[in-house]
Coordinates of C-alpha atoms in Angstrom, one line a residue:
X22 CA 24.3 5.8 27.4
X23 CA 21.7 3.0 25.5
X24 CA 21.0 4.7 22.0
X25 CA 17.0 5.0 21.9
X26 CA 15.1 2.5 20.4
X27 CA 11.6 2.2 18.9
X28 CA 9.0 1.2 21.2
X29 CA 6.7 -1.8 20.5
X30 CA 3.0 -0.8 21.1
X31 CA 0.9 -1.9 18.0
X32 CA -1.9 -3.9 18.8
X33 CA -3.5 -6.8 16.0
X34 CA -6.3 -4.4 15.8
X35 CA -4.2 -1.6 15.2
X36 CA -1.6 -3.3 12.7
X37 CA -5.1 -4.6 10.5
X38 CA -6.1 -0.9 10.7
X39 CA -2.9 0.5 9.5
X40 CA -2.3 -1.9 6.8
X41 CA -6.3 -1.7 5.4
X42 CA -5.7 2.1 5.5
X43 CA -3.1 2.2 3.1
X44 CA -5.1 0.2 0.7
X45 CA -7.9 1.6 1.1
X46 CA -6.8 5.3 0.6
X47 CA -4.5 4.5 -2.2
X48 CA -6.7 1.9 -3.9
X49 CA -10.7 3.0 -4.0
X50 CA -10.3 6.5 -3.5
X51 CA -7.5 7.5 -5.8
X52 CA -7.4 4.4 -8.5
X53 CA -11.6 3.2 -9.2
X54 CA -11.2 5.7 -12.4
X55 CA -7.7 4.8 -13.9
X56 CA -8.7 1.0 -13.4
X57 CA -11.8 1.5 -14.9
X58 CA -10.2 3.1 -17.9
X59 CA -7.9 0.6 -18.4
X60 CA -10.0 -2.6 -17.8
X61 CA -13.7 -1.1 -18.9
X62 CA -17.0 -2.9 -17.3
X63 CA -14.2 -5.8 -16.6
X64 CA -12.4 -3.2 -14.0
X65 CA -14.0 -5.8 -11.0
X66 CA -11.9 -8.7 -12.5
X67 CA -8.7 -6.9 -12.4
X68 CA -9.2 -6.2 -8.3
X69 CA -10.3 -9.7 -8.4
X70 CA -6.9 -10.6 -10.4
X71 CA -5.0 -8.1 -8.1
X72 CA -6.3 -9.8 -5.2
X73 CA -5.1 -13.4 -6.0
X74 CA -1.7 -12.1 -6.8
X75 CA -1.8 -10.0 -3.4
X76 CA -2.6 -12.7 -1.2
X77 CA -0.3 -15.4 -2.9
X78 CA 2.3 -13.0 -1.9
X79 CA 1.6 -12.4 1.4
X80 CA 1.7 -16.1 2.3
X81 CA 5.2 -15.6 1.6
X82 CA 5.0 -12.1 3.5
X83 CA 3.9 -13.6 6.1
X84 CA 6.4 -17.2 6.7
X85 CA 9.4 -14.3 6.9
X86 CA 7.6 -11.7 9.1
X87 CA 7.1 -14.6 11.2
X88 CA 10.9 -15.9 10.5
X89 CA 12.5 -12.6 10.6
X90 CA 10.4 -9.8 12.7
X91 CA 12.6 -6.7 11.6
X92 CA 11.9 -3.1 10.1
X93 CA 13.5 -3.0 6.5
X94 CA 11.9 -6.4 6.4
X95 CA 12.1 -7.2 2.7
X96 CA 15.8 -6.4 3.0
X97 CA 16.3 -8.4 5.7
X98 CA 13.9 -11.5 3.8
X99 CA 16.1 -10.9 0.6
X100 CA 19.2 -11.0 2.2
X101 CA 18.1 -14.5 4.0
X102 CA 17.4 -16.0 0.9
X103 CA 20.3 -14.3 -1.4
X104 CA 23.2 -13.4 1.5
X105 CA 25.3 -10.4 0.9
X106 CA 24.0 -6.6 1.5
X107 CA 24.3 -5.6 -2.1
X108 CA 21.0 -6.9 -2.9
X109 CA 19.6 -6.6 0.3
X110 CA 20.2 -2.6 0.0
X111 CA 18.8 -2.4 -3.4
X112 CA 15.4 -4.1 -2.2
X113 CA 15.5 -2.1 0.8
X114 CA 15.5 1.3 -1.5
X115 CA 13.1 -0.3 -3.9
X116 CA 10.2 -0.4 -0.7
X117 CA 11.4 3.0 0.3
X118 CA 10.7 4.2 -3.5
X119 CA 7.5 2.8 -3.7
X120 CA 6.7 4.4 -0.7
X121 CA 7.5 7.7 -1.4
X122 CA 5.9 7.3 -4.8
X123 CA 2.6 6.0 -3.7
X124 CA 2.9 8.5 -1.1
X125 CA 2.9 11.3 -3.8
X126 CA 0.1 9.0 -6.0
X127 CA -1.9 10.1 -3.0
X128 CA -1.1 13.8 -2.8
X129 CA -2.0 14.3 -6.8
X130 CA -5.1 12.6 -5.7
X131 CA -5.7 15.0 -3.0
X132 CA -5.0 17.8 -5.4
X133 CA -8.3 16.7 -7.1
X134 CA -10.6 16.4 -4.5
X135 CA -10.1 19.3 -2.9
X136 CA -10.6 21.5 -5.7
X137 CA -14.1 21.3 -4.4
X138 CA -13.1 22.9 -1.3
X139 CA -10.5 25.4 -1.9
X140 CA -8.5 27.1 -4.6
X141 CA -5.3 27.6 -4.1
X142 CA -1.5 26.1 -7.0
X143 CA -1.3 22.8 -6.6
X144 CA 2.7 22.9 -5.6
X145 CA 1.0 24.6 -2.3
X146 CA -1.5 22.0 -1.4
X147 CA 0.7 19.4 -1.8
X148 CA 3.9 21.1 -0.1
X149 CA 0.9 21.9 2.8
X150 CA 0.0 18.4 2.8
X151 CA 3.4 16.8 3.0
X152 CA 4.4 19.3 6.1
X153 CA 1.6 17.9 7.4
X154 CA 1.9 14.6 7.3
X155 CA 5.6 15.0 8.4
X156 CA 4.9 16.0 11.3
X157 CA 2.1 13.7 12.5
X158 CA 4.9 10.8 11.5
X159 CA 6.9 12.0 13.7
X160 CA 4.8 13.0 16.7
X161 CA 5.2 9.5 17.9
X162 CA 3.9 5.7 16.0
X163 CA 1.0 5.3 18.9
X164 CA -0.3 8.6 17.9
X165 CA 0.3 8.3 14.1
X166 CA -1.6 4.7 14.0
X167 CA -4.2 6.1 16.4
X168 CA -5.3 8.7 13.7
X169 CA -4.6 6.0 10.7
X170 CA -7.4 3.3 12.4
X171 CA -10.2 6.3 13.0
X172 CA -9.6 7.3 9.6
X173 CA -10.1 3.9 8.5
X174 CA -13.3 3.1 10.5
X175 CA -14.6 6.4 8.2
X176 CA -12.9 5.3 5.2
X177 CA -15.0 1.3 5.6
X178 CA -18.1 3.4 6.5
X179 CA -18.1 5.4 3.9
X180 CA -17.7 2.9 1.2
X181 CA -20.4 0.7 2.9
X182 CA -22.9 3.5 1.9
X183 CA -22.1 3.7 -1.4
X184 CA -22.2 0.4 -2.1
X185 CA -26.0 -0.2 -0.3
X186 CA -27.1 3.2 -2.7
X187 CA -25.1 1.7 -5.4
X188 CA -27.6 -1.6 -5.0
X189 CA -30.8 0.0 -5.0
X190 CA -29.5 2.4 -8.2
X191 CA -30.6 2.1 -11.4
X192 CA -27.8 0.4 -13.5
X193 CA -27.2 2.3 -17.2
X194 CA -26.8 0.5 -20.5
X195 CA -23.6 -1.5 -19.6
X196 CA -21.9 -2.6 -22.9
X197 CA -20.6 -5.9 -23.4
X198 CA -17.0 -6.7 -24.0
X199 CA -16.9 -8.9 -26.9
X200 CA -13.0 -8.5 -28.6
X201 CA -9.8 -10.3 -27.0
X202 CA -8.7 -7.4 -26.5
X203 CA -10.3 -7.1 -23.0
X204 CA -7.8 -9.3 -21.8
X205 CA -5.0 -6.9 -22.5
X206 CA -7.6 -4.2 -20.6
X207 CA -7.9 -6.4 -18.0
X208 CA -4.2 -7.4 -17.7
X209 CA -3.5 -3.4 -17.4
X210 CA -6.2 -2.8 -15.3
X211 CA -4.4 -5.2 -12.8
X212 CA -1.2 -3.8 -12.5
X213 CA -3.2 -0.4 -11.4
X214 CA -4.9 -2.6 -8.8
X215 CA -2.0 -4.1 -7.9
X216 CA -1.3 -1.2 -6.4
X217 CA -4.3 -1.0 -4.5
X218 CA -3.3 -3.3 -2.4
X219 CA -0.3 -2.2 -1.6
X220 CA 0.1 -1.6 2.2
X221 CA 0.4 -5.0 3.1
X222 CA 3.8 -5.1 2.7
X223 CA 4.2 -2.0 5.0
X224 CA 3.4 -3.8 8.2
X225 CA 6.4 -6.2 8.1
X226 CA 8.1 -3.1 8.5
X227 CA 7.3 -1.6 11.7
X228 CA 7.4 -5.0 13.5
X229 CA 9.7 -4.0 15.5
X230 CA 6.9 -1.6 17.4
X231 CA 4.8 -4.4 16.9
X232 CA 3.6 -6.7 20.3
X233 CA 4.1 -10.0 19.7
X234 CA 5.0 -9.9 16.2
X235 CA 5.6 -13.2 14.8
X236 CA 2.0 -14.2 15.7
X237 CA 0.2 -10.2 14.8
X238 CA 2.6 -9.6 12.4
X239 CA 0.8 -12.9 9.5
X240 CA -2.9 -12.6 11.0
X241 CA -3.0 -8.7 10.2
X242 CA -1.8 -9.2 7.0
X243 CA -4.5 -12.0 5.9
X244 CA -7.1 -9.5 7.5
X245 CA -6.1 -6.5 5.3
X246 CA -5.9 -8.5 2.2
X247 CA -9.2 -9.9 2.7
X248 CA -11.3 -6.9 4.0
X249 CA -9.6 -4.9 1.3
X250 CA -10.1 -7.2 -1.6
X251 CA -14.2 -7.5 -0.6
X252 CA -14.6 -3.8 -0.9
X253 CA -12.7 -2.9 -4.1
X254 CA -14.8 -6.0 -5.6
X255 CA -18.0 -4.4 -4.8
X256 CA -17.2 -0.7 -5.1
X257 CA -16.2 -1.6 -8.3
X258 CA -19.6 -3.9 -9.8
X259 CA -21.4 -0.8 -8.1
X260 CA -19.3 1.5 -9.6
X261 CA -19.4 -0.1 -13.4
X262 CA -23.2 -0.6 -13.1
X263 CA -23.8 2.7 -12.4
X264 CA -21.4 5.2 -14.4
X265 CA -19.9 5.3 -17.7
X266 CA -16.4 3.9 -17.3
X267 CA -15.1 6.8 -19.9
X268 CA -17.0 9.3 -17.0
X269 CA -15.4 7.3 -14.4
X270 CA -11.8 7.8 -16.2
X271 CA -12.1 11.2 -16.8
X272 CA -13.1 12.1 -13.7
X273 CA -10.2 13.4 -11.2
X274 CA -12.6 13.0 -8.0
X275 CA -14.7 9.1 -9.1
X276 CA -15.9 8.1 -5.9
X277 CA -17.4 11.6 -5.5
X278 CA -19.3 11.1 -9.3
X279 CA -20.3 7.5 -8.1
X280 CA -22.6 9.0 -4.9
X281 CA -23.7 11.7 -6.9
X282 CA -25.1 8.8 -9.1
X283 CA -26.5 6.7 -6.4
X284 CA -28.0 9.4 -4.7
X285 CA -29.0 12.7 -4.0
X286 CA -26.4 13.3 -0.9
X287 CA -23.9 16.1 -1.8
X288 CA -20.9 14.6 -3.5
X289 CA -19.1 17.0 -1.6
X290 CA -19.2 14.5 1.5
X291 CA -17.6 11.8 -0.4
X292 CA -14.7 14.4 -1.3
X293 CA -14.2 15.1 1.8
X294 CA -13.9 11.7 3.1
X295 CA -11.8 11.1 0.1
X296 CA -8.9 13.5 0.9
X297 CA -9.3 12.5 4.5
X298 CA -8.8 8.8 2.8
X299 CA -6.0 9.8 0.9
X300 CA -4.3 12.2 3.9
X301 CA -4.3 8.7 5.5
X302 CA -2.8 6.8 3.2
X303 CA 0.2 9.2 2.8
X304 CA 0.8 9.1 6.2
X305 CA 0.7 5.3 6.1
X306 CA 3.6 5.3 3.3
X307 CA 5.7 8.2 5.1
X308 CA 5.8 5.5 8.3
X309 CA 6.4 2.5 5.8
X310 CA 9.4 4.3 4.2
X311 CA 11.3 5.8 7.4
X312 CA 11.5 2.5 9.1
X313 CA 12.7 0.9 6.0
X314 CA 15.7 3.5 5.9
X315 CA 16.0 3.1 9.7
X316 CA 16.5 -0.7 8.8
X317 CA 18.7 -0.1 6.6
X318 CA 20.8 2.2 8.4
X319 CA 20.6 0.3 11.5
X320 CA 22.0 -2.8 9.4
X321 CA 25.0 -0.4 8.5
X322 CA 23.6 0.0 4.8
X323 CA 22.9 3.3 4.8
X324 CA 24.5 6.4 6.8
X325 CA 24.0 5.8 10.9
X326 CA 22.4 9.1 11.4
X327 CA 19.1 7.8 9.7
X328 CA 19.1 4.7 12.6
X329 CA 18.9 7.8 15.2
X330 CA 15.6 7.7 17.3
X331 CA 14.8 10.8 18.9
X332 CA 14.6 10.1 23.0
X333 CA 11.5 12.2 22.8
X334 CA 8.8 10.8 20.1
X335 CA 10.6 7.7 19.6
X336 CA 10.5 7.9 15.9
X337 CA 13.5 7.9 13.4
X338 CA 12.8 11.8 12.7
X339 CA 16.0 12.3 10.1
X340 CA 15.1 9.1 7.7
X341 CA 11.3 11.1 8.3
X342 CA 12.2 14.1 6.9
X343 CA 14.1 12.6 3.6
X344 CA 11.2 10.9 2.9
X345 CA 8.9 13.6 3.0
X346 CA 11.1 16.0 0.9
X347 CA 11.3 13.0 -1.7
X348 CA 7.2 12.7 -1.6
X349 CA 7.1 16.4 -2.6
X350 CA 9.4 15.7 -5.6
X351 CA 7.4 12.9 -6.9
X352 CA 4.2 14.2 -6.8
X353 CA 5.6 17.2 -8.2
X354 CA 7.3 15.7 -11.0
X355 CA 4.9 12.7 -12.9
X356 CA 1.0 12.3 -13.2
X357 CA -1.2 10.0 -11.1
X358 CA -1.7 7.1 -13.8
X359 CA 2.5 6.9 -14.6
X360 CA 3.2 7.0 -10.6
X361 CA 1.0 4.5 -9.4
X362 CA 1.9 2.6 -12.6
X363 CA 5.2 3.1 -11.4
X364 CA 5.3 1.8 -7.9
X365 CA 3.8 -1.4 -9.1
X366 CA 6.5 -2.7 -11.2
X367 CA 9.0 -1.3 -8.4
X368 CA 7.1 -3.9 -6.0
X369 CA 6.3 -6.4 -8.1
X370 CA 10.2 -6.5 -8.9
X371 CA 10.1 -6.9 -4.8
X372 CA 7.5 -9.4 -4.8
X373 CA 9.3 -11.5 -7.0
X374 CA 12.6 -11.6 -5.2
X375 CA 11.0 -12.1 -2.1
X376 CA 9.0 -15.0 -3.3
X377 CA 11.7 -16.5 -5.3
X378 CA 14.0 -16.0 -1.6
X379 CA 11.1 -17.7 0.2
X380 CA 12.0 -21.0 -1.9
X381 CA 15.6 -20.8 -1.3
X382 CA 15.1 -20.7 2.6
X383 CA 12.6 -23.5 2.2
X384 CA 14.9 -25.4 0.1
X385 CA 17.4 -25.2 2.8
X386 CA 14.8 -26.9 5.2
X387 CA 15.4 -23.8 7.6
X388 CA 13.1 -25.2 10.8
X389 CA 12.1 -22.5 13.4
X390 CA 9.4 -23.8 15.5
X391 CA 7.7 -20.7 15.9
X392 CA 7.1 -19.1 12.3
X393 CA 4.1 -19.3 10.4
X394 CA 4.6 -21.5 7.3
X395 CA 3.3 -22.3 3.7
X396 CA 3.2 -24.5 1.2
X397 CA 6.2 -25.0 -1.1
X398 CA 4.5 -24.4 -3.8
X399 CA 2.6 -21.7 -3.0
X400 CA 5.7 -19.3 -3.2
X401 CA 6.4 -20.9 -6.8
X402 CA 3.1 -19.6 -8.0
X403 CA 3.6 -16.2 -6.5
X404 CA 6.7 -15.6 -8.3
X405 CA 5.4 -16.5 -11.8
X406 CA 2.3 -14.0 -10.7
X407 CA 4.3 -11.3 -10.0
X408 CA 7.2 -11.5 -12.2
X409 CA 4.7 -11.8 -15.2
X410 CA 2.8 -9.5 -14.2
X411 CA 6.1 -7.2 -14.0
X412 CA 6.4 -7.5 -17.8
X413 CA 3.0 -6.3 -18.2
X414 CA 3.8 -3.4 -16.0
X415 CA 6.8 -2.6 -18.2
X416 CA 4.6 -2.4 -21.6
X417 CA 1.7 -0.7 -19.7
X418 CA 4.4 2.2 -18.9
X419 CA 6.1 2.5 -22.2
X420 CA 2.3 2.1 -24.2

């Protein structure tokens, strides 16, 4: 008896959707205030900064999903450019960490907004949520993407009113910046926004479910990045224009304080499609990080039993449960600011070996007439983005 295998039926529409939902949830909804606390009135030039950086790096994302169309794909695009598993492991549990930590970036998140609808310790709400979550993963990846793209439609929505209020609003007395230190505001600002757009990394790893994935697999990516990085721009002149950026930081539910500024509609509507948002996102990352132990298992890097598919839902429902008991730990155990701080420099580490692999397969004039392919000196430029902004990571964590 054939062992199980995953089942390939994401659409382009639906892998743009996935991917967009990620960044959407973890970026707008959970990050506008920490940016904006960081970065000041400048917080729409660090998404800007963040955006540059994210799309330089997924050119390179998208030559090896179209090169190598495998789950645990940054393993598998690491090990192409550096052979041997050693490192191709390591990378492989850096994306599952950065999963699992963005994953519980989005449950403290949650925690926040729904203070406005119910009381109850916040160990239950997030042990609630993570159950959840768990088990819509693995119900089956048709029916988890299904819920990710309505969720997204209502994230986009959502944010499209608040930035027509936002445009009619009066603006408040907006200071200036005027010392160099900015810069260094900015420059931390980005590695928080960084993380924003994080989820375009996630679709290289279910391409295996993916239809035609060497063409979907580079064309959903370019989407996400682009749609994403339009909204976070605007959200955030709206949001700067409008509201103190000390309110903004202090606040634990900012998109929420934003409407209530712009308008007289209940913020309670924006919380709720916040921690919808957010619910979203999670689920995104528990996906993201149960196919990348699947790879790795598959591979023979990890134990076999996390390759097992159940016959029933299709999904890898062991590797789903680890990940899910790991999310509970990390939300449990560090604040918002110091995780999604923290799952930045874990991918931008990832960025810049994956960039830095991209020029060693170029080097090597690997043809394959089907991939998608970039400029050799585009991947150049990534890794010097990425690998600098690493070190700024590292100072932003220990300041």
């Amino acid at each position: 008896m054939e062992p199980t295998s995953l089942r390939r039926v994401i659409s382009l529409p639906l892998l743009i959707l996935y991917g967009l939902g990620t960044m959407l949830g973890a970026g707008i909804y959970a990050l506008i205030g920490e940016v904006a606390g960081e970065a000041g009135v400048l917080a729409p030039w660090s998404f800007v900064a963040a955006a540059v950086l994210a799309g330089l790096t997924g050119l390179s994302f998208a030559e090896f999903s179209s090169r190598l169309p495998k789950a645990a794909g940054e393993a598998a695009y690491v090990n192409a450019g550096f052979p041997g598993a050693p490192l191709a492991l390591i990378v492989g549990l850096l994306v599952a960490t950065s999963g699992v930590v963005s994953a519980g970036v989005m449950l403290d998140s949650f925690v926040g907004y729904s203070g406005a609808f119910f009381a109850a310790p916040a160990w239950l709400k997030t042990l609630s949520l993570t159950l959840f979550i768990g088990a819509v993963a693995a119900w089956g990846i048709a029916e988890s993407l299904a819920i990710v793209a309505l969720v997204t439609v209502l994230e986009v929505g959502a944010l499209l009113v608040v930035v027509t209020l936002g445009i009619a609003a009066p603006t408040h007395d907006v200071p200036m910046p005027t010392t160099a230190g900015n810069l260094v505001g900015v420059l931390s600002g980005t590695v928080l926004a960084f993380y924003a757009f994080i989820g375009f990394e996630d679709m290289v790893n279910v391409a295996e479910e993916v239809r035609r994935p060497r063409r979907t697999v580079p064309i959903a990516i370019f989407v996400s990045i682009g749609v994403a990085a339009a909204l976070y721009a605007v959200v955030a002149i709206v949001a700067v224009r409008v509201v103190s950026t000390d309110a903004l930081a202090a606040s634990p539910e900012p998109m929420a304080l934003i409407l209530s500024s712009v308008s007289s509609i209940p913020p309670i509507w924006m919380n709720a499609v916040a921690i919808v948002a957010l619910v979203n996102g999670a689920l995104v990352q528990v996906v993201m990080a149960s196919r990348v132990l699947f790879g790795l298992a598959d591979r023979n890097l990890l134990p076999k039993s996390y390759a097992v598919v159940n016959q029933r839902t299709k999904t890898p429902l062991r590797a789903t449960l680890l990940v899910c008991l790991l999310i509970f730990a990390a939300s449990a155990m560090l604040p918002l600011g110091t995780l999604a701080k923290l799952t930045s420099l874990v991918l931008l580490i990832v960025f810049t070996l994956i960039n830095i692999a991209l020029i060693r397969v170029k080097r090597r004039k690997s043809e394959d007439g089907q991939a998608f392919e970039v400029f050799e000196f585009l991947p150049w430029i990534a890794a010097i983005g990425t690998s600098g902004l690493a070190v700024v990571s590292m100072v932003s964590l220990v300041r």
